[in-house]
mmCIF file of C-alpha atoms and ligand atoms in Angstrom:
data_model
loop_
_atom_site.group_PDB
_atom_site.id
_atom_site.type_symbol
_atom_site.label_atom_id
_atom_site.label_comp_id
_atom_site.label_asym_id
_atom_site.label_seq_id
_atom_site.Cartn_x
_atom_site.Cartn_y
_atom_site.Cartn_z
ATOM 1 C CA UNK A 11 -29.246 -88.979 11.986
ATOM 2 C CA UNK A 12 -26.107 -87.499 10.424
ATOM 3 C CA UNK A 13 -25.102 -84.244 11.995
ATOM 4 C CA UNK A 14 -24.231 -81.816 9.287
ATOM 5 C CA UNK A 15 -25.226 -78.514 10.749
ATOM 6 C CA UNK A 16 -22.508 -75.943 10.854
ATOM 7 C CA UNK A 17 -22.048 -72.469 9.878
ATOM 8 C CA UNK A 18 -19.446 -69.968 9.130
ATOM 9 C CA UNK A 19 -17.872 -67.795 11.758
ATOM 10 C CA UNK A 20 -18.332 -64.156 10.973
ATOM 11 C CA UNK A 21 -16.171 -61.377 12.089
ATOM 12 C CA UNK A 22 -17.329 -57.848 12.603
ATOM 13 C CA UNK A 23 -20.239 -58.482 14.955
ATOM 14 C CA UNK A 24 -18.899 -56.726 17.977
ATOM 15 C CA UNK A 25 -21.229 -54.254 19.554
ATOM 16 C CA UNK A 26 -23.730 -54.156 16.767
ATOM 17 C CA UNK A 27 -26.662 -56.162 15.906
ATOM 18 C CA UNK A 28 -27.588 -56.413 12.306
ATOM 19 C CA UNK A 29 -30.318 -58.080 10.319
ATOM 20 C CA UNK A 30 -28.607 -61.393 9.958
ATOM 21 C CA UNK A 31 -28.497 -63.597 7.008
ATOM 22 C CA UNK A 32 -27.907 -67.173 7.932
ATOM 23 C CA UNK A 33 -24.203 -66.974 7.215
ATOM 24 C CA UNK A 34 -23.996 -64.655 10.148
ATOM 25 C CA UNK A 35 -23.502 -65.854 13.576
ATOM 26 C CA UNK A 36 -24.433 -63.960 16.664
ATOM 27 C CA UNK A 37 -21.962 -65.854 18.764
ATOM 28 C CA UNK A 38 -19.359 -63.600 17.243
ATOM 29 C CA UNK A 39 -18.151 -61.722 20.255
ATOM 30 C CA UNK A 40 -18.038 -64.786 22.465
ATOM 31 C CA UNK A 41 -16.380 -66.733 19.733
ATOM 32 C CA UNK A 42 -13.785 -64.010 19.235
ATOM 33 C CA UNK A 43 -13.145 -64.218 22.938
ATOM 34 C CA UNK A 44 -12.623 -67.932 22.650
ATOM 35 C CA UNK A 45 -10.437 -67.536 19.671
ATOM 36 C CA UNK A 46 -8.239 -65.053 21.464
ATOM 37 C CA UNK A 47 -8.060 -67.397 24.409
ATOM 38 C CA UNK A 48 -6.947 -70.245 22.197
ATOM 39 C CA UNK A 49 -4.758 -67.903 20.171
ATOM 40 C CA UNK A 50 -6.015 -69.591 17.055
ATOM 41 C CA UNK A 51 -7.552 -68.418 13.871
ATOM 42 C CA UNK A 52 -10.796 -70.117 13.118
ATOM 43 C CA UNK A 53 -11.500 -70.683 9.470
ATOM 44 C CA UNK A 54 -14.712 -71.345 7.671
ATOM 45 C CA UNK A 55 -15.508 -74.953 7.544
ATOM 46 C CA UNK A 56 -17.062 -75.716 4.097
ATOM 47 C CA UNK A 57 -17.361 -78.709 1.963
ATOM 48 C CA UNK A 58 -15.196 -78.499 -1.098
ATOM 49 C CA UNK A 59 -17.979 -80.363 -2.934
ATOM 50 C CA UNK A 60 -20.345 -77.325 -2.722
ATOM 51 C CA UNK A 61 -20.100 -74.631 -5.393
ATOM 52 C CA UNK A 62 -18.628 -71.481 -4.014
ATOM 53 C CA UNK A 63 -21.774 -69.372 -4.564
ATOM 54 C CA UNK A 64 -23.818 -71.976 -2.757
ATOM 55 C CA UNK A 65 -21.377 -72.129 0.153
ATOM 56 C CA UNK A 66 -21.820 -68.423 0.681
ATOM 57 C CA UNK A 67 -25.607 -68.635 0.903
ATOM 58 C CA UNK A 68 -25.744 -71.557 3.293
ATOM 59 C CA UNK A 69 -25.925 -71.538 7.011
ATOM 60 C CA UNK A 70 -25.185 -75.172 7.217
ATOM 61 C CA UNK A 71 -21.767 -76.589 6.470
ATOM 62 C CA UNK A 72 -20.272 -79.970 6.674
ATOM 63 C CA UNK A 73 -19.289 -80.660 10.235
ATOM 64 C CA UNK A 74 -15.818 -81.553 11.345
ATOM 65 C CA UNK A 75 -15.475 -85.092 12.880
ATOM 66 C CA UNK A 76 -14.733 -83.656 16.297
ATOM 67 C CA UNK A 77 -17.858 -81.570 16.152
ATOM 68 C CA UNK A 78 -19.988 -84.549 15.057
ATOM 69 C CA UNK A 79 -18.560 -86.393 18.056
ATOM 70 C CA UNK A 80 -19.516 -83.564 20.301
ATOM 71 C CA UNK A 81 -22.985 -83.221 18.878
ATOM 72 C CA UNK A 82 -23.484 -86.947 19.091
ATOM 73 C CA UNK A 83 -22.445 -86.952 22.674
ATOM 74 C CA UNK A 84 -24.755 -84.019 23.417
ATOM 75 C CA UNK A 85 -27.909 -85.339 21.919
ATOM 76 C CA UNK A 86 -28.724 -88.872 22.756
ATOM 77 C CA UNK A 87 -27.512 -88.925 26.327
ATOM 78 C CA UNK A 88 -30.310 -88.442 28.821
ATOM 79 C CA UNK A 89 -29.486 -86.127 31.657
ATOM 80 C CA UNK A 90 -31.233 -85.984 35.012
ATOM 81 C CA UNK A 91 -33.113 -82.777 34.233
ATOM 82 C CA UNK A 92 -34.239 -83.813 30.784
ATOM 83 C CA UNK A 93 -37.586 -85.497 30.344
ATOM 84 C CA UNK A 94 -37.549 -89.012 28.903
ATOM 85 C CA UNK A 95 -40.697 -89.646 26.957
ATOM 86 C CA UNK A 96 -41.615 -93.278 27.000
ATOM 87 C CA UNK A 97 -43.166 -93.136 23.547
ATOM 88 C CA UNK A 98 -40.075 -91.692 21.923
ATOM 89 C CA UNK A 99 -37.027 -93.594 20.878
ATOM 90 C CA UNK A 100 -35.024 -94.513 23.974
ATOM 91 C CA UNK A 101 -31.836 -92.842 22.924
ATOM 92 C CA UNK A 102 -33.330 -89.424 22.129
ATOM 93 C CA UNK A 103 -33.945 -86.945 24.900
ATOM 94 C CA UNK A 104 -36.549 -84.124 24.645
ATOM 95 C CA UNK A 105 -36.864 -81.056 26.704
ATOM 96 C CA UNK A 106 -39.869 -81.143 28.954
ATOM 97 C CA UNK A 107 -42.141 -78.128 28.521
ATOM 98 C CA UNK A 108 -42.657 -75.592 31.235
ATOM 99 C CA UNK A 109 -44.033 -72.124 31.718
ATOM 100 C CA UNK A 110 -41.611 -69.407 32.680
ATOM 101 C CA UNK A 111 -42.881 -66.992 35.297
ATOM 102 C CA UNK A 112 -42.555 -63.281 34.683
ATOM 103 C CA UNK A 113 -40.530 -61.956 37.596
ATOM 104 C CA UNK A 114 -42.301 -59.581 39.909
ATOM 105 C CA UNK A 115 -39.452 -57.143 39.540
ATOM 106 C CA UNK A 116 -39.296 -56.823 35.776
ATOM 107 C CA UNK A 117 -36.403 -54.357 36.056
ATOM 108 C CA UNK A 118 -34.224 -57.404 36.786
ATOM 109 C CA UNK A 119 -34.989 -58.856 33.360
ATOM 110 C CA UNK A 120 -33.039 -56.095 31.672
ATOM 111 C CA UNK A 121 -30.147 -56.021 34.097
ATOM 112 C CA UNK A 122 -26.771 -56.293 32.301
ATOM 113 C CA UNK A 123 -28.491 -56.142 28.952
ATOM 114 C CA UNK A 124 -27.806 -53.697 26.076
ATOM 115 C CA UNK A 125 -31.001 -52.835 24.279
ATOM 116 C CA UNK A 126 -31.016 -51.862 20.623
ATOM 117 C CA UNK A 127 -33.663 -50.810 18.147
ATOM 118 C CA UNK A 128 -34.252 -52.443 14.748
ATOM 119 C CA UNK A 129 -37.212 -52.143 12.385
ATOM 120 C CA UNK A 130 -39.091 -50.266 15.077
ATOM 121 C CA UNK A 131 -38.607 -53.021 17.675
ATOM 122 C CA UNK A 132 -36.362 -53.211 20.746
ATOM 123 C CA UNK A 133 -34.240 -56.261 21.300
ATOM 124 C CA UNK A 134 -31.316 -57.109 23.536
ATOM 125 C CA UNK A 135 -27.854 -57.308 22.022
ATOM 126 C CA UNK A 136 -27.283 -61.042 21.736
ATOM 127 C CA UNK A 137 -23.514 -60.908 21.747
ATOM 128 C CA UNK A 138 -23.688 -59.220 25.186
ATOM 129 C CA UNK A 139 -26.018 -61.947 26.444
ATOM 130 C CA UNK A 140 -23.649 -64.610 25.077
ATOM 131 C CA UNK A 141 -20.712 -63.014 26.855
ATOM 132 C CA UNK A 142 -22.580 -63.147 30.168
ATOM 133 C CA UNK A 143 -23.526 -66.803 29.601
ATOM 134 C CA UNK A 144 -20.320 -68.123 27.998
ATOM 135 C CA UNK A 145 -18.617 -69.238 31.259
ATOM 136 C CA UNK A 146 -20.720 -72.386 31.102
ATOM 137 C CA UNK A 147 -22.257 -71.978 34.569
ATOM 138 C CA UNK A 148 -25.740 -71.202 33.271
ATOM 139 C CA UNK A 149 -28.329 -74.050 33.229
ATOM 140 C CA UNK A 150 -28.468 -75.521 29.741
ATOM 141 C CA UNK A 151 -25.056 -74.171 28.890
ATOM 142 C CA UNK A 152 -26.085 -73.687 25.287
ATOM 143 C CA UNK A 153 -23.667 -70.853 24.577
ATOM 144 C CA UNK A 154 -20.467 -72.757 25.268
ATOM 145 C CA UNK A 155 -21.869 -75.922 23.652
ATOM 146 C CA UNK A 156 -22.712 -73.904 20.621
ATOM 147 C CA UNK A 157 -19.297 -72.252 20.547
ATOM 148 C CA UNK A 158 -17.323 -75.414 20.977
ATOM 149 C CA UNK A 159 -19.298 -77.211 18.301
ATOM 150 C CA UNK A 160 -19.152 -74.211 15.912
ATOM 151 C CA UNK A 161 -22.867 -74.724 15.384
ATOM 152 C CA UNK A 162 -26.070 -72.754 15.884
ATOM 153 C CA UNK A 163 -28.173 -75.928 15.764
ATOM 154 C CA UNK A 164 -27.488 -78.835 18.052
ATOM 155 C CA UNK A 165 -30.428 -81.130 17.665
ATOM 156 C CA UNK A 166 -32.171 -81.909 20.925
ATOM 157 C CA UNK A 167 -29.849 -79.516 22.801
ATOM 158 C CA UNK A 168 -29.964 -76.061 21.191
ATOM 159 C CA UNK A 169 -32.317 -75.247 18.244
ATOM 160 C CA UNK A 170 -31.055 -71.812 17.187
ATOM 161 C CA UNK A 171 -33.123 -69.418 19.258
ATOM 162 C CA UNK A 172 -30.240 -67.180 20.254
ATOM 163 C CA UNK A 173 -30.026 -65.771 16.823
ATOM 164 C CA UNK A 174 -32.508 -63.662 14.831
ATOM 165 C CA UNK A 175 -33.047 -65.546 11.580
ATOM 166 C CA UNK A 176 -33.591 -63.883 8.226
ATOM 167 C CA UNK A 177 -37.161 -65.059 7.562
ATOM 168 C CA UNK A 178 -38.364 -63.378 10.787
ATOM 169 C CA UNK A 179 -37.908 -60.058 8.957
ATOM 170 C CA UNK A 180 -39.679 -61.435 5.852
ATOM 171 C CA UNK A 181 -42.670 -62.351 7.940
ATOM 172 C CA UNK A 182 -42.712 -59.008 9.806
ATOM 173 C CA UNK A 183 -42.734 -57.274 6.410
ATOM 174 C CA UNK A 184 -45.548 -59.579 5.188
ATOM 175 C CA UNK A 185 -47.697 -59.111 8.273
ATOM 176 C CA UNK A 186 -47.421 -55.357 7.812
ATOM 177 C CA UNK A 187 -48.053 -55.156 4.059
ATOM 178 C CA UNK A 188 -50.895 -57.692 4.173
ATOM 179 C CA UNK A 189 -52.349 -55.788 7.094
ATOM 180 C CA UNK A 190 -52.896 -58.906 9.142
ATOM 181 C CA UNK A 191 -55.066 -57.931 12.166
ATOM 182 C CA UNK A 192 -54.142 -58.991 15.600
ATOM 183 C CA UNK A 193 -56.731 -57.025 17.517
ATOM 184 C CA UNK A 194 -58.353 -59.231 20.153
ATOM 185 C CA UNK A 195 -56.658 -62.297 18.714
ATOM 186 C CA UNK A 196 -54.865 -64.986 20.653
ATOM 187 C CA UNK A 197 -51.435 -65.512 19.102
ATOM 188 C CA UNK A 198 -48.627 -67.948 19.480
ATOM 189 C CA UNK A 199 -45.055 -67.231 18.351
ATOM 190 C CA UNK A 200 -43.919 -70.825 17.896
ATOM 191 C CA UNK A 201 -40.191 -71.379 17.995
ATOM 192 C CA UNK A 202 -39.909 -67.744 18.896
ATOM 193 C CA UNK A 203 -36.213 -67.135 19.592
ATOM 194 C CA UNK A 204 -36.010 -63.387 20.014
ATOM 195 C CA UNK A 205 -39.813 -63.228 19.983
ATOM 196 C CA UNK A 206 -40.070 -60.351 17.491
ATOM 197 C CA UNK A 207 -43.109 -61.863 15.665
ATOM 198 C CA UNK A 208 -45.028 -62.136 18.954
ATOM 199 C CA UNK A 209 -43.979 -58.600 19.863
ATOM 200 C CA UNK A 210 -45.461 -57.373 16.545
ATOM 201 C CA UNK A 211 -48.697 -59.137 17.493
ATOM 202 C CA UNK A 212 -48.587 -57.570 20.984
ATOM 203 C CA UNK A 213 -48.103 -54.131 19.490
ATOM 204 C CA UNK A 214 -51.015 -54.928 17.096
ATOM 205 C CA UNK A 215 -53.280 -55.198 20.147
ATOM 206 C CA UNK A 216 -53.516 -58.940 20.341
ATOM 207 C CA UNK A 217 -55.492 -60.104 23.339
ATOM 208 C CA UNK A 218 -52.942 -62.739 24.419
ATOM 209 C CA UNK A 219 -49.511 -63.594 22.996
ATOM 210 C CA UNK A 220 -47.684 -66.743 23.999
ATOM 211 C CA UNK A 221 -44.028 -67.310 23.214
ATOM 212 C CA UNK A 222 -42.517 -70.806 22.889
ATOM 213 C CA UNK A 223 -38.840 -71.720 22.384
ATOM 214 C CA UNK A 224 -37.080 -75.081 22.731
ATOM 215 C CA UNK A 225 -34.562 -73.582 25.183
ATOM 216 C CA UNK A 226 -35.397 -72.071 28.543
ATOM 217 C CA UNK A 227 -32.244 -70.028 28.412
ATOM 218 C CA UNK A 228 -33.486 -68.289 25.264
ATOM 219 C CA UNK A 229 -36.794 -67.511 26.949
ATOM 220 C CA UNK A 230 -35.221 -66.099 30.090
ATOM 221 C CA UNK A 231 -32.274 -64.249 28.563
ATOM 222 C CA UNK A 232 -33.617 -63.033 25.201
ATOM 223 C CA UNK A 233 -37.390 -63.433 24.604
ATOM 224 C CA UNK A 234 -38.606 -62.153 27.939
ATOM 225 C CA UNK A 235 -36.144 -59.235 28.018
ATOM 226 C CA UNK A 236 -37.151 -58.274 24.468
ATOM 227 C CA UNK A 237 -40.855 -58.299 25.390
ATOM 228 C CA UNK A 238 -40.156 -56.249 28.510
ATOM 229 C CA UNK A 239 -38.061 -53.789 26.449
ATOM 230 C CA UNK A 240 -40.943 -53.334 24.002
ATOM 231 C CA UNK A 241 -43.499 -52.994 26.804
ATOM 232 C CA UNK A 242 -41.379 -50.352 28.526
ATOM 233 C CA UNK A 243 -42.900 -46.891 28.888
ATOM 234 C CA UNK A 244 -41.290 -44.574 26.418
ATOM 235 C CA UNK A 245 -40.609 -47.333 23.952
ATOM 236 C CA UNK A 246 -43.451 -46.184 21.711
ATOM 237 C CA UNK A 247 -42.847 -45.666 18.024
ATOM 238 C CA UNK A 248 -42.256 -41.937 18.332
ATOM 239 C CA UNK A 249 -39.021 -42.693 20.167
ATOM 240 C CA UNK A 250 -37.663 -44.948 17.534
ATOM 241 C CA UNK A 251 -37.464 -42.826 14.495
ATOM 242 C CA UNK A 252 -34.294 -42.352 12.523
ATOM 243 C CA UNK A 253 -31.593 -40.543 14.531
ATOM 244 C CA UNK A 254 -32.364 -42.228 17.710
ATOM 245 C CA UNK A 255 -29.363 -43.933 19.224
ATOM 246 C CA UNK A 256 -29.687 -47.656 18.462
ATOM 247 C CA UNK A 257 -28.024 -48.882 21.565
ATOM 248 C CA UNK A 258 -28.636 -47.991 25.115
ATOM 249 C CA UNK A 259 -28.544 -49.573 28.519
ATOM 250 C CA UNK A 260 -31.974 -49.548 30.123
ATOM 251 C CA UNK A 261 -31.603 -48.890 33.803
ATOM 252 C CA UNK A 262 -35.272 -49.137 34.582
ATOM 253 C CA UNK A 263 -37.685 -51.194 32.545
ATOM 254 C CA UNK A 264 -40.781 -49.374 33.706
ATOM 255 C CA UNK A 265 -42.701 -52.013 31.892
ATOM 256 C CA UNK A 266 -46.454 -51.613 31.261
ATOM 257 C CA UNK A 267 -48.061 -54.300 33.431
ATOM 258 C CA UNK A 268 -51.117 -54.302 31.136
ATOM 259 C CA UNK A 269 -49.124 -55.405 28.073
ATOM 260 C CA UNK A 270 -46.989 -57.854 29.861
ATOM 261 C CA UNK A 271 -49.912 -59.539 31.507
ATOM 262 C CA UNK A 272 -51.094 -60.513 28.009
ATOM 263 C CA UNK A 273 -48.035 -62.670 27.565
ATOM 264 C CA UNK A 274 -46.967 -66.143 28.608
ATOM 265 C CA UNK A 275 -43.659 -67.791 27.992
ATOM 266 C CA UNK A 276 -42.880 -71.427 27.530
ATOM 267 C CA UNK A 277 -39.861 -73.613 26.771
ATOM 268 C CA UNK A 278 -39.726 -77.206 25.720
ATOM 269 C CA UNK A 279 -40.062 -79.603 22.787
ATOM 270 C CA UNK A 280 -43.212 -79.175 20.704
ATOM 271 C CA UNK A 281 -45.073 -82.337 21.614
ATOM 272 C CA UNK A 282 -44.331 -81.689 25.246
ATOM 273 C CA UNK A 283 -45.500 -78.038 24.847
ATOM 274 C CA UNK A 284 -48.823 -78.993 23.270
ATOM 275 C CA UNK A 285 -49.317 -81.624 25.927
ATOM 276 C CA UNK A 286 -48.699 -79.049 28.622
ATOM 277 C CA UNK A 287 -51.222 -76.638 27.126
ATOM 278 C CA UNK A 288 -53.869 -79.282 26.664
ATOM 279 C CA UNK A 289 -53.447 -80.545 30.225
ATOM 280 C CA UNK A 290 -53.865 -77.200 31.929
ATOM 281 C CA UNK A 291 -57.276 -75.615 31.560
ATOM 282 C CA UNK A 292 -55.929 -72.237 32.661
ATOM 283 C CA UNK A 293 -53.750 -72.088 29.587
ATOM 284 C CA UNK A 294 -55.184 -71.148 26.221
ATOM 285 C CA UNK A 295 -54.785 -74.107 23.888
ATOM 286 C CA UNK A 296 -56.416 -72.741 20.780
ATOM 287 C CA UNK A 297 -54.798 -69.885 18.964
ATOM 288 C CA UNK A 298 -56.373 -67.679 16.318
ATOM 289 C CA UNK A 299 -52.937 -67.002 14.754
ATOM 290 C CA UNK A 300 -49.676 -68.979 15.014
ATOM 291 C CA UNK A 301 -46.576 -67.229 13.719
ATOM 292 C CA UNK A 302 -43.553 -69.295 13.034
ATOM 293 C CA UNK A 303 -40.249 -68.531 11.261
ATOM 294 C CA UNK A 304 -37.419 -70.936 10.248
ATOM 295 C CA UNK A 305 -38.827 -73.877 12.156
ATOM 296 C CA UNK A 306 -39.061 -76.456 9.302
ATOM 297 C CA UNK A 307 -35.381 -76.993 8.783
ATOM 298 C CA UNK A 308 -35.368 -80.466 10.270
ATOM 299 C CA UNK A 309 -37.689 -83.111 8.739
ATOM 300 C CA UNK A 310 -37.239 -85.212 11.951
ATOM 301 C CA UNK A 311 -39.420 -82.628 13.709
ATOM 302 C CA UNK A 312 -42.270 -82.447 11.119
ATOM 303 C CA UNK A 313 -44.477 -84.884 12.868
ATOM 304 C CA UNK A 314 -44.170 -83.082 16.247
ATOM 305 C CA UNK A 315 -44.647 -79.746 14.556
ATOM 306 C CA UNK A 316 -47.672 -80.838 12.485
ATOM 307 C CA UNK A 317 -49.436 -82.391 15.520
ATOM 308 C CA UNK A 318 -48.730 -79.326 17.620
ATOM 309 C CA UNK A 319 -50.224 -77.051 14.978
ATOM 310 C CA UNK A 320 -53.253 -79.288 14.657
ATOM 311 C CA UNK A 321 -53.759 -79.415 18.439
ATOM 312 C CA UNK A 322 -53.196 -75.758 19.110
ATOM 313 C CA UNK A 323 -54.727 -73.908 16.108
ATOM 314 C CA UNK A 324 -58.331 -72.888 16.498
ATOM 315 C CA UNK A 325 -60.762 -74.236 13.910
ATOM 316 C CA UNK A 326 -60.790 -71.076 11.763
ATOM 317 C CA UNK A 327 -57.263 -70.038 12.759
ATOM 318 C CA UNK A 328 -54.295 -69.424 10.501
ATOM 319 C CA UNK A 329 -50.598 -70.200 10.688
ATOM 320 C CA UNK A 330 -48.169 -67.822 9.018
ATOM 321 C CA UNK A 331 -44.969 -69.710 8.355
ATOM 322 C CA UNK A 332 -41.785 -68.182 6.976
ATOM 323 C CA UNK A 333 -39.086 -70.407 5.668
ATOM 324 C CA UNK A 334 -36.200 -70.819 3.264
ATOM 325 C CA UNK A 335 -36.898 -72.963 0.265
ATOM 326 C CA UNK A 336 -34.380 -75.507 1.407
ATOM 327 C CA UNK A 337 -32.018 -75.997 4.357
ATOM 328 C CA UNK A 338 -28.929 -77.505 2.882
ATOM 329 C CA UNK A 339 -27.233 -80.083 5.086
ATOM 330 C CA UNK A 340 -30.295 -80.453 7.287
ATOM 331 C CA UNK A 341 -32.698 -81.517 4.555
ATOM 332 C CA UNK A 342 -35.885 -79.647 5.388
ATOM 333 C CA UNK A 343 -37.615 -76.884 3.484
ATOM 334 C CA UNK A 344 -40.901 -75.594 2.159
ATOM 335 C CA UNK A 345 -41.623 -78.246 -0.490
ATOM 336 C CA UNK A 346 -40.865 -81.172 1.855
ATOM 337 C CA UNK A 347 -43.015 -79.677 4.561
ATOM 338 C CA UNK A 348 -45.903 -78.975 2.222
ATOM 339 C CA UNK A 349 -45.678 -82.563 0.968
ATOM 340 C CA UNK A 350 -45.737 -83.750 4.524
ATOM 341 C CA UNK A 351 -48.829 -81.652 5.195
ATOM 342 C CA UNK A 352 -50.561 -82.905 2.102
ATOM 343 C CA UNK A 353 -49.944 -86.466 3.110
ATOM 344 C CA UNK A 354 -51.410 -85.932 6.507
ATOM 345 C CA UNK A 355 -54.530 -84.389 4.853
ATOM 346 C CA UNK A 356 -55.415 -82.121 7.798
ATOM 347 C CA UNK A 357 -54.333 -78.733 6.625
ATOM 348 C CA UNK A 358 -54.271 -76.804 3.316
ATOM 349 C CA UNK A 359 -51.396 -74.525 2.453
ATOM 350 C CA UNK A 360 -51.140 -71.427 0.312
ATOM 351 C CA UNK A 361 -47.994 -69.571 -0.687
ATOM 352 C CA UNK A 362 -48.617 -65.865 -0.107
ATOM 353 C CA UNK A 363 -45.207 -64.480 -0.802
ATOM 354 C CA UNK A 364 -41.933 -65.552 -2.437
ATOM 355 C CA UNK A 365 -38.770 -63.610 -1.697
ATOM 356 C CA UNK A 366 -36.483 -64.429 -4.527
ATOM 357 C CA UNK A 367 -33.254 -62.753 -3.560
ATOM 358 C CA UNK A 368 -30.285 -64.748 -2.304
ATOM 359 C CA UNK A 369 -31.574 -68.001 -1.001
ATOM 360 C CA UNK A 370 -35.296 -68.268 -2.034
ATOM 361 C CA UNK A 371 -37.673 -67.782 0.867
ATOM 362 C CA UNK A 372 -41.394 -68.277 1.272
ATOM 363 C CA UNK A 373 -44.251 -67.104 3.355
ATOM 364 C CA UNK A 374 -47.017 -69.724 3.556
ATOM 365 C CA UNK A 375 -50.422 -69.770 5.195
ATOM 366 C CA UNK A 376 -51.633 -72.949 6.752
ATOM 367 C CA UNK A 377 -55.244 -73.534 7.780
ATOM 368 C CA UNK A 378 -57.478 -76.440 8.501
ATOM 369 C CA UNK A 379 -59.024 -78.073 5.419
ATOM 370 C CA UNK A 380 -62.469 -77.929 6.929
ATOM 371 C CA UNK A 381 -62.165 -74.320 8.110
ATOM 372 C CA UNK A 382 -64.438 -71.636 6.644
HETATM 373 C C1 SAM B 401 -33.842 -71.540 13.642
HETATM 374 S S1 SAM B 401 -34.644 -71.021 15.095
HETATM 375 C C2 SAM B 401 -35.684 -69.664 14.594
HETATM 376 C C3 SAM B 401 -35.943 -68.711 15.676
HETATM 377 C C4 SAM B 401 -36.878 -67.584 15.301
HETATM 378 N N1 SAM B 401 -38.182 -68.031 14.911
HETATM 379 C C5 SAM B 401 -36.302 -66.711 14.212
HETATM 380 O O1 SAM B 401 -36.804 -66.785 13.061
HETATM 381 O O2 SAM B 401 -35.397 -65.973 14.448
HETATM 382 C C6 SAM B 401 -35.771 -72.346 15.321
HETATM 383 C C7 SAM B 401 -36.693 -72.183 16.462
HETATM 384 O O3 SAM B 401 -37.596 -73.295 16.564
HETATM 385 C C8 SAM B 401 -37.642 -73.878 17.815
HETATM 386 N N2 SAM B 401 -37.633 -75.354 17.617
HETATM 387 C C9 SAM B 401 -36.991 -76.006 16.669
HETATM 388 N N3 SAM B 401 -37.215 -77.330 16.817
HETATM 389 C C10 SAM B 401 -37.968 -77.489 17.862
HETATM 390 C C11 SAM B 401 -38.586 -78.612 18.513
HETATM 391 N N4 SAM B 401 -38.421 -79.852 18.028
HETATM 392 N N5 SAM B 401 -39.348 -78.356 19.634
HETATM 393 C C12 SAM B 401 -39.535 -77.126 20.075
HETATM 394 N N6 SAM B 401 -39.062 -76.048 19.476
HETATM 395 C C13 SAM B 401 -38.218 -76.176 18.432
HETATM 396 C C14 SAM B 401 -36.396 -73.453 18.556
HETATM 397 O O4 SAM B 401 -36.729 -73.035 19.792
HETATM 398 C C15 SAM B 401 -35.829 -72.316 17.801
HETATM 399 O O5 SAM B 401 -35.980 -71.124 18.424
#
């Protein structure tokens, strides 16, 4: 596959977390640090063939040859700790799925994190997380790989979970205005990244909420801390009204064990994840609601995604999927995914919202054809 993901480097991200469009990059602080180190001025890497307006709205840009070389060298090479699936092409490596334990001492999860509030939800400041991980000594080393390749998507290595993507906020809005009920439901936030969708379900009194991300680093450093921050005593809505300082260092999580015990956290590639759930009877493997945002950018993953949805969704369950119309440079998008679904003839889809500002975005519902 040709590697064409890349994005612009934004300035002005220090010490603040904003709702990001896909031209924004949360690696900002760490990248600035790297820039300063190199004493160089990074410039946007865009194709001169794209119209200027289009370039601005894209998060994917043509990749420099040295980046392509780096991505190519990252992806196909199997490493000792990566699972090699016999049924998959030999050259590709896929992350084995695993469950991440919630530490007994949840205070530790928020150590060295800066917690901020946005749209009534707490989340850790991602730039700070990246700074702490950018020395390359941390497991998957996705921060430095992402920085050195100038990319927030490295297929098979890093799938973008460190950043909060725009459609997450579209789906949060939709869930609220459509008054989607989570009470007593089992919910999966698939490709969760920051996990804000699952957190909304948790706050909506879901019975169980599971979070899945490709990268274990994302789960440990971002998703789990975000869930803990939102479960923390005193993090109820009353404390998050306008005027509240948006950034604070939580010294003590004081997390409600009741809420946290409803959650489970998983990393790994989708086929591996659904296999893990199906193989362990202690794990729920049928969800009433699956929430997923910005996960259909890469057509190469459609088969695994489709099969995972069909294995994990309960018979009368519903998937709420948020996506851009099209992911330039990567090739995926709503129409291609809907066509894929139609051909498989397992699910029906319904567009429930179109957001027609900037790059067109969609919320679609996916349910089994034979459901009631
Ligand atoms: C672009 S990010 C979106 C993150 C988050 N949902 C949001 O909207 O901010 C795509 C997410 O899908 C997950 N993902 C993408 N491809 C995957 C694959 N083949 N297997 C497992 N997870 C994958 C990644 O973990 C990543 O977090």
